[in-house]
Every structure is written in structure tokens, then in C-alpha cells.
Amino acid sequence: AHLLGLVSQQRDLEAAVRRLAESTQEDFEDTQVQAERLRRKVDHTSVFARTLSKKIRQLDDAQSRVQDSLARVDSVLDLKVTIDAVQMAMEQGDLATACQHTHRVLHQQQPVQNDVSYDILVDLENKLKGRVDAELRAAEEREGDLDRAMQAAKLK
């Protein structure tokens, strides 16, 4: 009787193990399906992230080119305004103001070289140097004009 009870208990245990194995197998298969879905989502997200990263780099490069272009336009406009200011100051005989303008653009900031406006401003600076030299010589010839000689010497 005891043996029959153990055999019966063994059958019950085997049945329980089979049910547990079947249940575990179903859970395992369900987990595999979910893992595959997750892998596909991660793959898709990875492709999307790479594509987005590439687009961001392209936009960043484009923004840098636009900023460089805007800076060049600003520099060219500054050159043109400075040329007008130097010409006006030279016409009015205000050599000090003309010197300040040319010095600021040609010697204190990064100029836009290889530009016609830059070449014009360099030419104006050379003419200005000639006028300052002439003023200095004229003041030296007039011995009593010490103030004018000092002004011309400061501009040199």
C-alpha cells in the first residue's frame, strides 16, 4: 500500500513536472518572440539614430558655411563703409579720422583679403601716408607751425 501510494505520488509529480515544463516552454517561446520584437525595434532605432546623426552633421556644416558667408558679407560691407568714410575724411582734410578708419580695418581686425574693396582701402592708406608725409614736410618748412608738425607726426 505504501508502495502504491509512492507510485501514485510519482505519477502526480511527473504530471506536475510535465505541466510545469509545458508552461515553461510556452513562457520561453513567448519570451523569444518578445525578444525578437525588441531586437527589431532596437535595429530600427539604431538605423534611425544614424540617419538623424548624419542629417544633424549636414545641418551643422551648412550652418557653419552660412555663418562664414555672413561674416564675409559683414566684412565686405565694413570695408565699403570704411572706404566711404576714409574718402570723405580725406576730402575734408581730416587725416586723423582717415588714419583711424584705415588702421582699424587693415591692422586691428581680420580683413577680407583678395577683395577689390580691400585693395582700394590699401591704396587709400598709401595715399593717406603720402598726404601725412606731405603735411609733415610742409609743417617742417614752416618752422613756426609746431602744432601742425606734431599732429602730422602723431599720424605717422
PDB file of C-alpha atoms in Angstrom:
ATOM      1  CA  ALA A   1       0.000   0.000   0.000  1.00  0.00           C
ATOM      2  CA  HIS A   2       2.823   2.263   0.822  1.00  0.00           C
ATOM      3  CA  LEU A   3       4.430   1.418  -2.496  1.00  0.00           C
ATOM      4  CA  LEU A   4       1.177   2.097  -4.348  1.00  0.00           C
ATOM      5  CA  GLY A   5       0.994   5.492  -2.631  1.00  0.00           C
ATOM      6  CA  LEU A   6       4.553   6.324  -3.727  1.00  0.00           C
ATOM      7  CA  VAL A   7       3.845   5.227  -7.298  1.00  0.00           C
ATOM      8  CA  SER A   8       0.696   7.331  -7.320  1.00  0.00           C
ATOM      9  CA  GLN A   9       2.588  10.233  -5.871  1.00  0.00           C
ATOM     10  CA  GLN A  10       5.304   9.735  -8.500  1.00  0.00           C
ATOM     11  CA  ARG A  11       2.680   9.898 -11.256  1.00  0.00           C
ATOM     12  CA  ASP A  12       1.255  13.076  -9.768  1.00  0.00           C
ATOM     13  CA  LEU A  13       4.759  14.561  -9.560  1.00  0.00           C
ATOM     14  CA  GLU A  14       5.549  13.554 -13.130  1.00  0.00           C
ATOM     15  CA  ALA A  15       2.293  15.117 -14.321  1.00  0.00           C
ATOM     16  CA  ALA A  16       3.101  18.279 -12.383  1.00  0.00           C
ATOM     17  CA  VAL A  17       6.607  18.353 -13.886  1.00  0.00           C
ATOM     18  CA  ARG A  18       5.136  17.875 -17.393  1.00  0.00           C
ATOM     19  CA  ARG A  19       2.652  20.730 -16.822  1.00  0.00           C
ATOM     20  CA  LEU A  20       5.452  22.899 -15.465  1.00  0.00           C
ATOM     21  CA  ALA A  21       7.679  22.022 -18.430  1.00  0.00           C
ATOM     22  CA  GLU A  22       4.888  22.822 -20.884  1.00  0.00           C
ATOM     23  CA  SER A  23       4.179  26.093 -19.094  1.00  0.00           C
ATOM     24  CA  THR A  24       7.859  26.963 -19.023  1.00  0.00           C
ATOM     25  CA  GLN A  25       8.183  26.078 -22.708  1.00  0.00           C
ATOM     26  CA  GLU A  26       5.254  28.395 -23.542  1.00  0.00           C
ATOM     27  CA  ASP A  27       6.798  31.196 -21.434  1.00  0.00           C
ATOM     28  CA  PHE A  28      10.168  30.602 -23.069  1.00  0.00           C
ATOM     29  CA  GLU A  29       8.668  30.752 -26.569  1.00  0.00           C
ATOM     30  CA  ASP A  30       6.733  33.916 -25.637  1.00  0.00           C
ATOM     31  CA  THR A  31       9.941  35.458 -24.276  1.00  0.00           C
ATOM     32  CA  GLN A  32      11.755  34.584 -27.509  1.00  0.00           C
ATOM     33  CA  VAL A  33       9.021  36.275 -29.580  1.00  0.00           C
ATOM     34  CA  GLN A  34       9.183  39.390 -27.385  1.00  0.00           C
ATOM     35  CA  ALA A  35      12.993  39.417 -27.570  1.00  0.00           C
ATOM     36  CA  GLU A  36      12.854  39.230 -31.378  1.00  0.00           C
ATOM     37  CA  ARG A  37      10.350  42.123 -31.495  1.00  0.00           C
ATOM     38  CA  LEU A  38      12.606  44.149 -29.194  1.00  0.00           C
ATOM     39  CA  ARG A  39      15.661  43.360 -31.345  1.00  0.00           C
ATOM     40  CA  ARG A  40      13.852  44.608 -34.462  1.00  0.00           C
ATOM     41  CA  LYS A  41      12.821  47.811 -32.668  1.00  0.00           C
ATOM     42  CA  VAL A  42      16.393  48.375 -31.471  1.00  0.00           C
ATOM     43  CA  ASP A  43      17.700  47.769 -35.015  1.00  0.00           C
ATOM     44  CA  HIS A  44      15.164  50.231 -36.426  1.00  0.00           C
ATOM     45  CA  THR A  45      16.017  52.788 -33.744  1.00  0.00           C
ATOM     46  CA  SER A  46      19.719  52.352 -34.447  1.00  0.00           C
ATOM     47  CA  VAL A  47      19.248  52.985 -38.175  1.00  0.00           C
ATOM     48  CA  PHE A  48      17.078  55.994 -37.405  1.00  0.00           C
ATOM     49  CA  ALA A  49      19.679  57.372 -34.959  1.00  0.00           C
ATOM     50  CA  ARG A  50      22.485  57.000 -37.537  1.00  0.00           C
ATOM     51  CA  THR A  51      20.372  58.726 -40.195  1.00  0.00           C
ATOM     52  CA  LEU A  52      19.433  61.504 -37.802  1.00  0.00           C
ATOM     53  CA  SER A  53      23.053  61.952 -36.732  1.00  0.00           C
ATOM     54  CA  LYS A  54      24.114  62.265 -40.383  1.00  0.00           C
ATOM     55  CA  LYS A  55      21.409  64.877 -41.016  1.00  0.00           C
ATOM     56  CA  ILE A  56      22.493  66.843 -37.928  1.00  0.00           C
ATOM     57  CA  ARG A  57      26.122  66.840 -39.130  1.00  0.00           C
ATOM     58  CA  GLN A  58      24.973  68.066 -42.545  1.00  0.00           C
ATOM     59  CA  LEU A  59      22.912  70.833 -40.934  1.00  0.00           C
ATOM     60  CA  ASP A  60      25.830  71.788 -38.710  1.00  0.00           C
ATOM     61  CA  ASP A  61      28.132  72.004 -41.727  1.00  0.00           C
ATOM     62  CA  ALA A  62      25.565  74.092 -43.607  1.00  0.00           C
ATOM     63  CA  GLN A  63      25.162  76.398 -40.613  1.00  0.00           C
ATOM     64  CA  SER A  64      28.934  76.861 -40.418  1.00  0.00           C
ATOM     65  CA  ARG A  65      29.063  77.748 -44.114  1.00  0.00           C
ATOM     66  CA  VAL A  66      26.211  80.240 -43.676  1.00  0.00           C
ATOM     67  CA  GLN A  67      27.945  81.828 -40.672  1.00  0.00           C
ATOM     68  CA  ASP A  68      31.204  82.088 -42.638  1.00  0.00           C
ATOM     69  CA  SER A  69      29.335  83.677 -45.550  1.00  0.00           C
ATOM     70  CA  LEU A  70      27.569  86.145 -43.258  1.00  0.00           C
ATOM     71  CA  ALA A  71      30.867  87.077 -41.627  1.00  0.00           C
ATOM     72  CA  ARG A  72      32.402  87.644 -45.067  1.00  0.00           C
ATOM     73  CA  VAL A  73      29.427  89.800 -46.114  1.00  0.00           C
ATOM     74  CA  ASP A  74      29.770  91.830 -42.888  1.00  0.00           C
ATOM     75  CA  SER A  75      33.475  92.311 -43.544  1.00  0.00           C
ATOM     76  CA  VAL A  76      32.881  93.385 -47.137  1.00  0.00           C
ATOM     77  CA  LEU A  77      30.186  95.834 -46.036  1.00  0.00           C
ATOM     78  CA  ASP A  78      32.518  97.177 -43.336  1.00  0.00           C
ATOM     79  CA  LEU A  79      35.208  97.650 -45.985  1.00  0.00           C
ATOM     80  CA  LYS A  80      32.829  99.583 -48.227  1.00  0.00           C
ATOM     81  CA  VAL A  81      31.623 101.814 -45.366  1.00  0.00           C
ATOM     82  CA  THR A  82      35.231 102.388 -44.278  1.00  0.00           C
ATOM     83  CA  ILE A  83      36.269 103.315 -47.828  1.00  0.00           C
ATOM     84  CA  ASP A  84      33.493 105.924 -47.957  1.00  0.00           C
ATOM     85  CA  ALA A  85      34.446 107.271 -44.520  1.00  0.00           C
ATOM     86  CA  VAL A  86      38.172 107.463 -45.417  1.00  0.00           C
ATOM     87  CA  GLN A  87      37.455 109.196 -48.706  1.00  0.00           C
ATOM     88  CA  MET A  88      35.172 111.713 -47.015  1.00  0.00           C
ATOM     89  CA  ALA A  89      37.672 112.377 -44.218  1.00  0.00           C
ATOM     90  CA  MET A  90      40.487 112.869 -46.735  1.00  0.00           C
ATOM     91  CA  GLU A  91      38.333 115.252 -48.806  1.00  0.00           C
ATOM     92  CA  GLN A  92      37.642 117.263 -45.655  1.00  0.00           C
ATOM     93  CA  GLY A  93      41.322 117.232 -44.701  1.00  0.00           C
ATOM     94  CA  ASP A  94      40.612 115.202 -41.548  1.00  0.00           C
ATOM     95  CA  LEU A  95      43.625 112.942 -41.858  1.00  0.00           C
ATOM     96  CA  ALA A  96      43.401 111.751 -38.233  1.00  0.00           C
ATOM     97  CA  THR A  97      39.925 110.275 -38.774  1.00  0.00           C
ATOM     98  CA  ALA A  98      41.012 108.726 -42.082  1.00  0.00           C
ATOM     99  CA  CYS A  99      44.005 107.142 -40.331  1.00  0.00           C
ATOM    100  CA  GLN A 100      41.797 105.740 -37.560  1.00  0.00           C
ATOM    101  CA  HIS A 101      39.464 104.103 -40.071  1.00  0.00           C
ATOM    102  CA  THR A 102      42.194 102.518 -42.174  1.00  0.00           C
ATOM    103  CA  HIS A 103      44.117 101.361 -39.106  1.00  0.00           C
ATOM    104  CA  ARG A 104      41.033  99.739 -37.568  1.00  0.00           C
ATOM    105  CA  VAL A 105      40.137  97.749 -40.675  1.00  0.00           C
ATOM    106  CA  LEU A 106      43.580  96.950 -42.051  1.00  0.00           C
ATOM    107  CA  HIS A 107      45.560  96.444 -38.850  1.00  0.00           C
ATOM    108  CA  GLN A 108      43.214  95.642 -35.940  1.00  0.00           C
ATOM    109  CA  GLN A 109      40.794  93.112 -37.389  1.00  0.00           C
ATOM    110  CA  GLN A 110      40.929  90.231 -39.812  1.00  0.00           C
ATOM    111  CA  PRO A 111      40.373  91.884 -43.203  1.00  0.00           C
ATOM    112  CA  VAL A 112      38.773  90.286 -46.225  1.00  0.00           C
ATOM    113  CA  GLN A 113      41.776  89.934 -48.475  1.00  0.00           C
ATOM    114  CA  ASN A 114      41.613  89.118 -52.160  1.00  0.00           C
ATOM    115  CA  ASP A 115      38.729  91.547 -52.436  1.00  0.00           C
ATOM    116  CA  VAL A 116      38.632  94.653 -54.601  1.00  0.00           C
ATOM    117  CA  SER A 117      37.415  96.721 -51.640  1.00  0.00           C
ATOM    118  CA  TYR A 118      40.403  95.609 -49.574  1.00  0.00           C
ATOM    119  CA  ASP A 119      42.763  96.639 -52.375  1.00  0.00           C
ATOM    120  CA  ILE A 120      41.032 100.023 -52.637  1.00  0.00           C
ATOM    121  CA  LEU A 121      41.414 100.594 -48.888  1.00  0.00           C
ATOM    122  CA  VAL A 122      45.111  99.640 -49.029  1.00  0.00           C
ATOM    123  CA  ASP A 123      45.533 102.125 -51.892  1.00  0.00           C
ATOM    124  CA  LEU A 124      43.724 104.810 -49.859  1.00  0.00           C
ATOM    125  CA  GLU A 125      46.008 104.080 -46.907  1.00  0.00           C
ATOM    126  CA  ASN A 126      49.051 104.557 -49.139  1.00  0.00           C
ATOM    127  CA  LYS A 127      47.639 107.876 -50.427  1.00  0.00           C
ATOM    128  CA  LEU A 128      46.924 108.853 -46.835  1.00  0.00           C
ATOM    129  CA  LYS A 129      50.519 108.092 -45.847  1.00  0.00           C
ATOM    130  CA  GLY A 130      51.658 110.326 -48.703  1.00  0.00           C
ATOM    131  CA  ARG A 131      49.387 113.134 -47.507  1.00  0.00           C
ATOM    132  CA  VAL A 132      50.629 112.766 -43.919  1.00  0.00           C
ATOM    133  CA  ASP A 133      54.244 112.856 -45.142  1.00  0.00           C
ATOM    134  CA  ALA A 134      53.457 115.973 -47.187  1.00  0.00           C
ATOM    135  CA  GLU A 135      51.803 117.602 -44.164  1.00  0.00           C
ATOM    136  CA  LEU A 136      54.847 116.814 -42.033  1.00  0.00           C
ATOM    137  CA  ARG A 137      57.261 118.221 -44.626  1.00  0.00           C
ATOM    138  CA  ALA A 138      55.118 121.336 -45.032  1.00  0.00           C
ATOM    139  CA  ALA A 139      54.988 121.842 -41.252  1.00  0.00           C
ATOM    140  CA  GLU A 140      58.754 121.365 -41.017  1.00  0.00           C
ATOM    141  CA  GLU A 141      59.274 124.005 -43.708  1.00  0.00           C
ATOM    142  CA  ARG A 142      57.158 126.429 -41.718  1.00  0.00           C
ATOM    143  CA  GLU A 143      59.296 126.499 -38.616  1.00  0.00           C
ATOM    144  CA  GLY A 144      56.684 128.256 -36.512  1.00  0.00           C
ATOM    145  CA  ASP A 145      53.944 125.654 -37.133  1.00  0.00           C
ATOM    146  CA  LEU A 146      54.907 123.285 -34.317  1.00  0.00           C
ATOM    147  CA  ASP A 147      51.282 122.231 -33.592  1.00  0.00           C
ATOM    148  CA  ARG A 148      50.699 121.108 -37.170  1.00  0.00           C
ATOM    149  CA  ALA A 149      54.046 119.310 -37.236  1.00  0.00           C
ATOM    150  CA  MET A 150      53.124 117.444 -34.031  1.00  0.00           C
ATOM    151  CA  GLN A 151      49.735 116.444 -35.438  1.00  0.00           C
ATOM    152  CA  ALA A 152      51.290 115.107 -38.620  1.00  0.00           C
ATOM    153  CA  ALA A 153      53.978 113.276 -36.636  1.00  0.00           C
ATOM    154  CA  LYS A 154      51.314 111.556 -34.486  1.00  0.00           C
ATOM    155  CA  LEU A 155      49.587 110.263 -37.598  1.00  0.00           C
ATOM    156  CA  LYS A 156      52.788 108.794 -38.963  1.00  0.00           C
TER     157      LYS A 156
END
